[in-house]
Amino acid sequence: MPDSNPDSSPGHNPPADLFDKAPASPFLRAVHATPVRPYYRPLQARDGEAVLDGRKVVMAGCNDYLGLATDPRVTAAAATALQTYGTSCSGARTLNGTLPLHGELEAAVADFLGTEDAAVVTTGFQANLALAALFGPGDAVFSDTANHASLIDGIRLGAAHRMRYRHADPAHLDRLLAAADPAAAKAVVTDGMFSMDGALAPLPALTAAARRHGARTLVDGAHDIGLLGPTGRGAAELLGVHERVDLFTGTFSKCFGSTGGFLAGPARVITHLRYAARAILFSASMPPPALAAAMSALEISIDEPWRRHRVLALAARLRTRLTALGYDTGPAHTDPAPPGAPPPPGPVIAVRTGDPADCVRLWQHLLDAGVYTNPVGPPAVPEGSSIIRVTLQATHTDTHVDHIAEAFASARRTPPPAAPVLARPRQALAPETAR
């Protein structure tokens, strides 16, 4: 800070430095205290495998659940759009940023989900930020405590009164709704399938509570639309309440082999969001290659239901094997797991590890055994907990799944050393030099 700053004179506390930031959470501080650096590692993934530091490993940490991101049909569609339209629209949808591809994809999404209309946006995160335009003064929004960060931020950006109900607890939600201003416009907002552990929201009970109190139900299907249900329309379809959901948000970056997001619901609501949501109005539109890739992947996902059947079967098989090894694969956000709760049905498996140091040690052991996974701590999971997040893809082979299970088994037989050593990527500075 400049020496001439009057606040630095004797008797005054020096001002705080905006750039003097520590790691954002106790979990990250614990991770940075170890030699292991599991984040921001450059890698290249394809068909259930990845190359990391020049070494081929099984990719068990990718959200490309249907294995479409590298499908030749999808990449060919993206390449054609690239040649036809270029790399970018270089503008927002309202002005010069709308291509025929935008309208075609919106119509396809609305048709797939059975809604009146849909809007595509540049990222899935922005789809949830756009919800802020619905949450005005005097309104009330009720949000699951485990909702994705993008939902939380979308609610915060709005002007409505915000209340959080306990994770997956319809009774608590019902009490909060009953205590709210009966004249207020109300919304219940939840993930369909929670991203960290694959657990499903209790949508039948949540939508019933919402209807009792005149509230709308908004569901983020980022991790379940394209994957769950008889026709792949998501958790709401799987649980028999698809028609009770008033508005869906989602992403093309999970099941649909691309990037971008969407909102789907009544035409009048989608029209309002197109003209009122700042996340849509003031952002460059979804680029042509991403649009074409998403359209191709959506069509393939509909035509090839074996993909979702395959990945769900592989996940159930691996979850059974990990449980038999003694690993806790229960819901990451509920401790203890509700008695008799069924295991999550999707391709996400959360392996509870407890202490952050144990989490990164297990991550290192699995990587040494040729399996790439994701170590996760707060705020993505509750304070005081951490998990190894394992995800499967339709392009995984039985041999891949056996390899993952054996890597976890070897960690049981030979606990990893207390101080694993891993070469740091250039992005990760040592704690004593990081600022």
Short mmCIF file of C-alpha atoms in Angstrom, two decimals:
data_model
loop_
_atom_site.label_atom_id
_atom_site.label_comp_id
_atom_site.label_asym_id
_atom_site.label_seq_id
_atom_site.Cartn_x
_atom_site.Cartn_y
_atom_site.Cartn_z
CA MET A 1 0.00 0.00 0.00
CA PRO A 2 1.29 3.56 -0.63
CA ASP A 3 3.33 5.06 2.22
CA SER A 4 1.33 8.28 1.91
CA ASN A 5 -1.89 6.59 2.95
CA PRO A 6 -3.05 8.59 6.01
CA ASP A 7 -4.78 5.55 7.47
CA SER A 8 -1.41 3.79 7.84
CA SER A 9 -0.14 6.30 10.40
CA PRO A 10 0.45 5.22 14.02
CA GLY A 11 -2.77 4.71 15.94
CA HIS A 12 -4.77 3.68 12.90
CA ASN A 13 -5.42 0.16 11.69
CA PRO A 14 -4.20 -0.24 8.12
CA PRO A 15 -6.95 -0.76 5.57
CA ALA A 16 -7.69 -4.26 4.39
CA ASP A 17 -6.21 -5.25 1.04
CA LEU A 18 -8.85 -6.39 -1.46
CA PHE A 19 -6.34 -8.74 -3.07
CA ASP A 20 -5.21 -10.36 0.18
CA LYS A 21 -7.42 -13.42 -0.04
CA ALA A 22 -6.90 -16.80 1.57
CA PRO A 23 -8.39 -20.00 0.06
CA ALA A 24 -12.15 -19.68 0.17
CA SER A 25 -12.96 -22.47 2.61
CA PRO A 26 -11.42 -24.61 5.37
CA PHE A 27 -11.51 -27.53 2.95
CA LEU A 28 -9.40 -25.68 0.39
CA ARG A 29 -7.03 -24.47 3.10
CA ALA A 30 -6.59 -28.08 4.16
CA VAL A 31 -6.01 -29.16 0.57
CA HIS A 32 -3.45 -26.38 0.02
CA ALA A 33 -1.63 -27.53 3.15
CA THR A 34 -0.83 -30.86 1.44
CA PRO A 35 1.53 -31.51 -1.47
CA VAL A 36 -1.42 -32.89 -3.49
CA ARG A 37 -2.92 -30.56 -6.08
CA PRO A 38 -6.09 -32.18 -7.46
CA TYR A 39 -7.61 -29.10 -9.13
CA TYR A 40 -7.05 -27.28 -12.44
CA ARG A 41 -5.17 -30.27 -13.87
CA PRO A 42 -4.99 -30.16 -17.69
CA LEU A 43 -6.33 -33.36 -19.23
CA GLN A 44 -7.94 -34.71 -22.38
CA ALA A 45 -10.92 -37.07 -22.06
CA ARG A 46 -12.65 -39.33 -24.57
CA ASP A 47 -14.87 -42.43 -24.37
CA GLY A 48 -14.42 -43.11 -20.67
CA GLU A 49 -10.67 -42.52 -20.61
CA ALA A 50 -8.39 -39.50 -20.19
CA VAL A 51 -4.77 -38.53 -20.69
CA LEU A 52 -3.27 -36.75 -17.68
CA ASP A 53 0.41 -35.80 -17.52
CA GLY A 54 1.02 -38.03 -20.56
CA ARG A 55 -0.56 -41.06 -18.90
CA LYS A 56 -3.82 -42.79 -19.85
CA VAL A 57 -6.29 -43.28 -16.98
CA VAL A 58 -9.93 -44.27 -16.62
CA MET A 59 -12.04 -41.11 -16.54
CA ALA A 60 -14.44 -41.46 -13.60
CA GLY A 61 -15.03 -37.75 -13.07
CA CYS A 62 -16.80 -36.51 -16.20
CA ASN A 63 -20.43 -35.36 -16.54
CA ASP A 64 -20.73 -36.47 -20.18
CA TYR A 65 -23.13 -39.16 -18.95
CA LEU A 66 -24.31 -40.39 -22.37
CA GLY A 67 -20.84 -40.21 -23.92
CA LEU A 68 -21.91 -37.83 -26.68
CA ALA A 69 -19.36 -35.01 -26.38
CA THR A 70 -16.94 -36.84 -28.68
CA ASP A 71 -19.47 -38.79 -30.75
CA PRO A 72 -18.51 -38.35 -34.45
CA ARG A 73 -22.05 -37.31 -35.37
CA VAL A 74 -22.04 -34.57 -32.75
CA THR A 75 -18.59 -33.25 -33.63
CA ALA A 76 -19.49 -33.34 -37.36
CA ALA A 77 -22.60 -31.24 -36.69
CA ALA A 78 -20.49 -28.74 -34.75
CA ALA A 79 -17.91 -28.61 -37.54
CA THR A 80 -20.58 -27.94 -40.17
CA ALA A 81 -22.05 -25.10 -38.09
CA LEU A 82 -18.57 -23.69 -37.59
CA GLN A 83 -17.98 -23.58 -41.33
CA THR A 84 -21.43 -22.16 -42.03
CA TYR A 85 -21.79 -19.53 -39.29
CA GLY A 86 -18.32 -19.04 -37.79
CA THR A 87 -17.21 -19.23 -34.18
CA SER A 88 -19.56 -16.68 -32.62
CA CYS A 89 -22.69 -14.61 -33.15
CA SER A 90 -20.83 -11.66 -31.56
CA GLY A 91 -23.94 -10.26 -29.99
CA ALA A 92 -26.91 -10.79 -27.69
CA ARG A 93 -30.01 -12.69 -28.79
CA THR A 94 -32.18 -9.55 -28.85
CA LEU A 95 -30.01 -7.82 -31.47
CA ASN A 96 -27.70 -9.61 -33.89
CA GLY A 97 -27.19 -12.82 -31.90
CA THR A 98 -30.06 -15.02 -33.12
CA LEU A 99 -29.45 -17.67 -35.79
CA PRO A 100 -31.91 -20.16 -37.30
CA LEU A 101 -30.14 -22.74 -35.12
CA HIS A 102 -31.36 -21.02 -31.95
CA GLY A 103 -34.99 -21.33 -32.94
CA GLU A 104 -34.55 -24.91 -34.10
CA LEU A 105 -32.95 -25.96 -30.83
CA GLU A 106 -35.58 -24.14 -28.75
CA ALA A 107 -38.37 -25.89 -30.65
CA ALA A 108 -36.64 -29.26 -30.17
CA VAL A 109 -36.22 -28.71 -26.42
CA ALA A 110 -39.84 -27.64 -25.99
CA ASP A 111 -41.03 -30.64 -28.00
CA PHE A 112 -38.84 -33.03 -26.01
CA LEU A 113 -40.02 -31.71 -22.64
CA GLY A 114 -43.64 -31.19 -23.72
CA THR A 115 -43.68 -27.48 -22.86
CA GLU A 116 -45.15 -24.58 -24.80
CA ASP A 117 -41.83 -22.87 -25.39
CA ALA A 118 -38.14 -22.86 -24.51
CA ALA A 119 -35.28 -20.38 -24.54
CA VAL A 120 -31.64 -21.36 -24.99
CA VAL A 121 -28.92 -19.35 -23.25
CA THR A 122 -25.15 -19.34 -23.29
CA THR A 123 -24.53 -21.49 -20.19
CA GLY A 124 -26.55 -23.60 -17.79
CA PHE A 125 -25.46 -21.24 -15.01
CA GLN A 126 -27.05 -18.33 -16.89
CA ALA A 127 -30.29 -20.26 -17.30
CA ASN A 128 -30.67 -20.20 -13.53
CA LEU A 129 -29.48 -16.61 -13.21
CA ALA A 130 -32.28 -15.68 -15.64
CA LEU A 131 -34.83 -16.82 -13.04
CA ALA A 132 -34.08 -13.62 -11.10
CA ALA A 133 -36.42 -11.81 -13.50
CA LEU A 134 -39.34 -13.79 -12.02
CA PHE A 135 -38.57 -13.00 -8.37
CA GLY A 136 -39.89 -9.53 -7.62
CA PRO A 137 -40.56 -7.47 -4.45
CA GLY A 138 -43.23 -9.06 -2.30
CA ASP A 139 -42.68 -12.53 -3.79
CA ALA A 140 -41.41 -15.47 -1.77
CA VAL A 141 -38.95 -18.13 -2.96
CA PHE A 142 -38.37 -21.41 -1.12
CA SER A 143 -35.07 -23.13 -1.93
CA ASP A 144 -33.58 -26.50 -0.94
CA THR A 145 -30.44 -25.98 1.15
CA ALA A 146 -28.48 -28.25 -1.23
CA ASN A 147 -29.46 -26.48 -4.43
CA HIS A 148 -26.79 -25.78 -7.02
CA ALA A 149 -24.84 -22.52 -6.72
CA SER A 150 -26.42 -21.18 -9.91
CA LEU A 151 -29.92 -21.55 -8.43
CA ILE A 152 -28.78 -19.87 -5.23
CA ASP A 153 -27.28 -16.97 -7.17
CA GLY A 154 -30.36 -16.63 -9.38
CA ILE A 155 -32.54 -16.36 -6.29
CA ARG A 156 -30.17 -13.85 -4.66
CA LEU A 157 -30.24 -11.66 -7.76
CA GLY A 158 -34.01 -11.40 -7.54
CA ALA A 159 -35.89 -9.10 -5.19
CA ALA A 160 -38.08 -11.76 -3.57
CA HIS A 161 -37.99 -12.80 0.08
CA ARG A 162 -35.78 -15.89 0.29
CA MET A 163 -36.33 -18.88 2.56
CA ARG A 164 -34.43 -22.18 2.63
CA TYR A 165 -36.02 -25.47 3.58
CA ARG A 166 -34.02 -28.40 4.92
CA HIS A 167 -32.60 -30.62 2.21
CA ALA A 168 -35.23 -32.87 0.66
CA ASP A 169 -37.64 -32.16 3.55
CA PRO A 170 -41.19 -31.61 2.23
CA ALA A 171 -42.61 -31.29 5.75
CA HIS A 172 -40.31 -28.37 6.53
CA LEU A 173 -41.20 -26.80 3.19
CA ASP A 174 -44.89 -27.17 3.95
CA ARG A 175 -44.49 -25.38 7.28
CA LEU A 176 -42.59 -22.51 5.66
CA LEU A 177 -45.21 -22.17 2.94
CA ALA A 178 -48.01 -22.17 5.51
CA ALA A 179 -46.30 -19.39 7.48
CA ALA A 180 -45.69 -17.18 4.42
CA ASP A 181 -47.86 -14.25 3.39
CA PRO A 182 -50.85 -15.89 1.70
CA ALA A 183 -51.06 -13.02 -0.79
CA ALA A 184 -47.43 -13.37 -1.93
CA ALA A 185 -46.54 -14.99 -5.24
CA LYS A 186 -44.53 -18.08 -4.29
CA ALA A 187 -42.02 -20.39 -5.96
CA VAL A 188 -40.49 -23.68 -4.80
CA VAL A 189 -37.07 -24.13 -6.40
CA THR A 190 -35.08 -27.36 -6.39
CA ASP A 191 -32.64 -29.48 -8.33
CA GLY A 192 -34.22 -32.58 -9.83
CA MET A 193 -31.12 -34.70 -9.24
CA PHE A 194 -28.55 -33.16 -6.91
CA SER A 195 -25.21 -32.89 -8.60
CA MET A 196 -22.83 -34.01 -5.87
CA ASP A 197 -24.41 -37.35 -4.96
CA GLY A 198 -27.08 -38.06 -7.57
CA ALA A 199 -29.88 -38.08 -4.98
CA LEU A 200 -33.34 -37.19 -6.25
CA ALA A 201 -35.50 -34.41 -4.87
CA PRO A 202 -38.77 -35.79 -3.42
CA LEU A 203 -40.70 -34.12 -6.22
CA PRO A 204 -44.10 -35.77 -5.58
CA ALA A 205 -44.24 -34.40 -2.02
CA LEU A 206 -42.65 -31.06 -2.98
CA THR A 207 -45.07 -30.40 -5.81
CA ALA A 208 -48.00 -31.42 -3.60
CA ALA A 209 -46.94 -28.92 -0.93
CA ALA A 210 -46.48 -26.23 -3.56
CA ARG A 211 -49.97 -26.81 -4.94
CA ARG A 212 -51.55 -26.74 -1.50
CA HIS A 213 -50.20 -23.24 -0.95
CA GLY A 214 -50.56 -21.84 -4.47
CA ALA A 215 -46.84 -21.90 -5.27
CA ARG A 216 -45.15 -22.56 -8.60
CA THR A 217 -42.55 -25.35 -8.85
CA LEU A 218 -39.26 -24.67 -10.67
CA VAL A 219 -36.91 -27.62 -11.25
CA ASP A 220 -33.30 -27.53 -12.47
CA GLY A 221 -32.84 -30.73 -14.47
CA ALA A 222 -29.18 -30.19 -15.32
CA HIS A 223 -28.13 -33.69 -14.22
CA ASP A 224 -31.31 -35.66 -14.95
CA ILE A 225 -32.95 -34.33 -18.13
CA GLY A 226 -31.84 -36.62 -20.93
CA LEU A 227 -31.05 -39.41 -18.49
CA LEU A 228 -33.94 -40.40 -16.21
CA GLY A 229 -37.54 -41.37 -16.84
CA PRO A 230 -39.25 -43.59 -19.44
CA THR A 231 -38.45 -41.14 -22.26
CA GLY A 232 -35.45 -39.40 -20.65
CA ARG A 233 -37.31 -36.24 -19.66
CA GLY A 234 -35.76 -36.33 -16.20
CA ALA A 235 -36.43 -36.86 -12.51
CA ALA A 236 -39.93 -35.38 -12.67
CA GLU A 237 -40.94 -37.90 -15.34
CA LEU A 238 -39.28 -40.76 -13.43
CA LEU A 239 -41.26 -39.82 -10.30
CA GLY A 240 -44.53 -39.34 -12.18
CA VAL A 241 -44.93 -35.58 -11.67
CA HIS A 242 -43.62 -34.10 -14.90
CA GLU A 243 -46.89 -32.26 -15.56
CA ARG A 244 -46.81 -30.69 -12.08
CA VAL A 245 -43.54 -28.82 -12.74
CA ASP A 246 -44.23 -25.28 -13.93
CA LEU A 247 -40.78 -24.39 -15.30
CA PHE A 248 -37.66 -26.39 -16.12
CA THR A 249 -34.09 -25.20 -16.43
CA GLY A 250 -31.22 -27.29 -17.68
CA THR A 251 -27.91 -27.53 -19.46
CA PHE A 252 -26.47 -29.03 -22.62
CA SER A 253 -23.15 -29.76 -20.89
CA LYS A 254 -24.14 -33.04 -19.24
CA CYS A 255 -26.28 -35.41 -21.33
CA PHE A 256 -26.20 -33.38 -24.53
CA GLY A 257 -22.53 -33.26 -25.41
CA SER A 258 -22.15 -29.50 -25.69
CA THR A 259 -22.36 -26.35 -23.59
CA GLY A 260 -25.19 -23.89 -23.01
CA GLY A 261 -28.44 -23.87 -21.08
CA PHE A 262 -32.20 -23.66 -21.49
CA LEU A 263 -35.44 -22.69 -19.79
CA ALA A 264 -38.67 -24.46 -20.76
CA GLY A 265 -42.24 -23.72 -19.72
CA PRO A 266 -45.31 -21.65 -20.56
CA ALA A 267 -44.88 -19.40 -23.61
CA ARG A 268 -45.83 -16.24 -21.73
CA VAL A 269 -43.17 -16.93 -19.09
CA ILE A 270 -40.46 -17.69 -21.64
CA THR A 271 -41.35 -14.50 -23.54
CA HIS A 272 -41.08 -12.48 -20.33
CA LEU A 273 -37.65 -13.96 -19.60
CA ARG A 274 -36.40 -13.25 -23.12
CA TYR A 275 -37.04 -9.53 -22.58
CA ALA A 276 -36.54 -9.15 -18.82
CA ALA A 277 -33.75 -11.53 -17.77
CA ARG A 278 -30.42 -9.69 -17.67
CA ALA A 279 -28.53 -12.99 -18.03
CA ILE A 280 -30.14 -13.31 -21.48
CA LEU A 281 -30.35 -9.67 -22.54
CA PHE A 282 -26.76 -8.69 -21.78
CA SER A 283 -24.80 -11.78 -22.81
CA ALA A 284 -23.49 -12.93 -26.17
CA SER A 285 -25.65 -15.76 -27.46
CA MET A 286 -24.85 -19.46 -27.55
CA PRO A 287 -22.28 -19.99 -30.36
CA PRO A 288 -23.09 -21.91 -33.56
CA PRO A 289 -20.96 -25.04 -32.98
CA ALA A 290 -22.44 -25.49 -29.50
CA LEU A 291 -25.98 -25.10 -30.86
CA ALA A 292 -25.47 -27.70 -33.56
CA ALA A 293 -23.73 -30.11 -31.19
CA ALA A 294 -26.58 -29.84 -28.67
CA MET A 295 -29.20 -30.42 -31.38
CA SER A 296 -27.39 -33.49 -32.67
CA ALA A 297 -26.87 -34.91 -29.18
CA LEU A 298 -30.53 -34.35 -28.24
CA GLU A 299 -31.64 -36.25 -31.34
CA ILE A 300 -29.22 -39.10 -30.64
CA SER A 301 -30.29 -39.33 -26.99
CA ILE A 302 -33.90 -39.77 -28.10
CA ASP A 303 -33.05 -42.30 -30.82
CA GLU A 304 -30.61 -44.32 -28.69
CA PRO A 305 -32.17 -44.94 -25.27
CA TRP A 306 -29.63 -47.71 -24.71
CA ARG A 307 -27.17 -45.01 -23.68
CA ARG A 308 -29.08 -44.02 -20.56
CA HIS A 309 -29.95 -47.64 -19.77
CA ARG A 310 -26.29 -48.56 -20.08
CA VAL A 311 -24.90 -45.85 -17.81
CA LEU A 312 -27.56 -46.44 -15.15
CA ALA A 313 -26.81 -50.17 -15.11
CA LEU A 314 -23.06 -49.55 -14.83
CA ALA A 315 -23.57 -47.12 -11.95
CA ALA A 316 -25.79 -49.55 -10.05
CA ARG A 317 -23.15 -52.27 -10.50
CA LEU A 318 -20.29 -50.07 -9.28
CA ARG A 319 -22.29 -48.72 -6.34
CA THR A 320 -23.00 -52.28 -5.19
CA ARG A 321 -19.32 -53.19 -5.39
CA LEU A 322 -18.17 -50.09 -3.48
CA THR A 323 -20.74 -50.68 -0.76
CA ALA A 324 -19.56 -54.29 -0.44
CA LEU A 325 -16.02 -52.97 0.05
CA GLY A 326 -17.25 -50.95 3.03
CA TYR A 327 -17.42 -47.51 1.43
CA ASP A 328 -20.22 -45.16 2.44
CA THR A 329 -22.02 -44.19 -0.76
CA GLY A 330 -25.05 -42.62 0.90
CA PRO A 331 -26.36 -39.13 0.13
CA ALA A 332 -23.68 -36.48 0.62
CA HIS A 333 -26.11 -33.87 1.97
CA THR A 334 -27.94 -36.05 4.53
CA ASP A 335 -26.19 -37.39 7.62
CA PRO A 336 -27.23 -39.98 8.49
CA ALA A 337 -29.03 -41.21 5.40
CA PRO A 338 -32.81 -41.54 5.91
CA PRO A 339 -33.75 -45.08 7.04
CA GLY A 340 -34.68 -47.22 4.07
CA ALA A 341 -33.75 -44.51 1.55
CA PRO A 342 -33.14 -46.03 -1.87
CA PRO A 343 -29.71 -45.48 -3.42
CA PRO A 344 -29.50 -42.67 -5.96
CA PRO A 345 -30.47 -44.04 -9.39
CA GLY A 346 -28.12 -41.98 -11.52
CA PRO A 347 -24.49 -42.18 -12.68
CA VAL A 348 -23.13 -40.09 -9.77
CA ILE A 349 -21.67 -41.96 -6.79
CA ALA A 350 -20.53 -40.01 -3.72
CA VAL A 351 -17.97 -41.86 -1.62
CA ARG A 352 -17.81 -40.22 1.79
CA THR A 353 -14.28 -39.65 3.06
CA GLY A 354 -14.68 -37.37 6.08
CA ASP A 355 -11.43 -35.53 6.72
CA PRO A 356 -10.15 -33.36 3.81
CA ALA A 357 -6.67 -34.85 4.06
CA ASP A 358 -8.13 -38.36 3.79
CA CYS A 359 -10.10 -37.20 0.77
CA VAL A 360 -7.07 -35.97 -1.18
CA ARG A 361 -5.03 -38.99 -0.13
CA LEU A 362 -7.68 -41.34 -1.48
CA TRP A 363 -7.87 -39.23 -4.65
CA GLN A 364 -4.10 -39.57 -5.09
CA HIS A 365 -4.23 -43.32 -4.48
CA LEU A 366 -6.96 -43.76 -7.09
CA LEU A 367 -5.00 -41.66 -9.59
CA ASP A 368 -1.87 -43.71 -8.94
CA ALA A 369 -4.02 -46.77 -9.66
CA GLY A 370 -5.09 -45.26 -12.99
CA VAL A 371 -8.50 -43.77 -12.09
CA TYR A 372 -9.34 -40.07 -12.26
CA THR A 373 -12.08 -38.92 -9.85
CA ASN A 374 -13.22 -35.64 -8.28
CA PRO A 375 -12.41 -34.70 -4.65
CA VAL A 376 -15.13 -32.41 -3.32
CA GLY A 377 -15.49 -30.40 -0.13
CA PRO A 378 -17.60 -27.48 1.19
CA PRO A 379 -19.49 -25.54 0.01
CA ALA A 380 -20.47 -28.20 -2.54
CA VAL A 381 -21.09 -30.59 0.38
CA PRO A 382 -21.87 -29.73 4.02
CA GLU A 383 -19.19 -28.29 6.30
CA GLY A 384 -17.13 -30.96 8.01
CA SER A 385 -17.52 -33.46 5.19
CA SER A 386 -15.83 -34.35 1.93
CA ILE A 387 -16.41 -36.88 -0.82
CA ILE A 388 -14.82 -38.55 -3.78
CA ARG A 389 -17.34 -37.94 -6.57
CA VAL A 390 -17.38 -40.76 -9.11
CA THR A 391 -19.31 -40.45 -12.37
CA LEU A 392 -19.86 -43.01 -15.10
CA GLN A 393 -20.57 -42.70 -18.82
CA ALA A 394 -22.40 -44.83 -21.36
CA THR A 395 -19.08 -45.24 -23.17
CA HIS A 396 -17.44 -46.94 -20.19
CA THR A 397 -16.75 -50.64 -20.70
CA ASP A 398 -17.18 -53.39 -18.14
CA THR A 399 -13.39 -53.44 -17.89
CA HIS A 400 -13.39 -49.74 -17.00
CA VAL A 401 -15.84 -50.34 -14.16
CA ASP A 402 -13.80 -53.30 -12.91
CA HIS A 403 -10.70 -51.09 -12.92
CA ILE A 404 -12.47 -48.40 -10.86
CA ALA A 405 -13.70 -50.95 -8.33
CA GLU A 406 -10.26 -52.55 -8.04
CA ALA A 407 -8.65 -49.14 -7.45
CA PHE A 408 -11.00 -48.54 -4.52
CA ALA A 409 -10.36 -52.09 -3.27
CA SER A 410 -6.60 -51.54 -3.36
CA ALA A 411 -7.05 -48.42 -1.23
CA ARG A 412 -8.69 -50.61 1.40
CA ARG A 413 -5.85 -53.12 1.27
CA THR A 414 -3.01 -50.58 1.22
CA PRO A 415 -3.89 -47.22 2.80
CA PRO A 416 -2.14 -44.35 1.01
CA PRO A 417 0.86 -42.72 2.71
CA ALA A 418 0.29 -39.81 5.06
CA ALA A 419 2.19 -37.36 2.85
CA PRO A 420 1.66 -38.12 -0.83
CA VAL A 421 3.77 -36.13 -3.25
CA LEU A 422 2.44 -34.94 -6.59
CA ALA A 423 4.01 -32.63 -9.13
CA ARG A 424 2.18 -29.34 -9.04
CA PRO A 425 0.67 -27.90 -12.20
CA ARG A 426 1.82 -24.38 -13.03
CA GLN A 427 -1.57 -22.93 -11.97
CA ALA A 428 -1.14 -24.10 -8.38
CA LEU A 429 1.38 -22.11 -6.35
CA ALA A 430 2.87 -23.32 -3.12
CA PRO A 431 1.03 -22.00 -0.06
CA GLU A 432 3.96 -19.89 1.04
CA THR A 433 4.11 -18.06 -2.32
CA ALA A 434 0.43 -17.85 -3.18
CA ARG A 435 -1.17 -14.43 -2.71
#
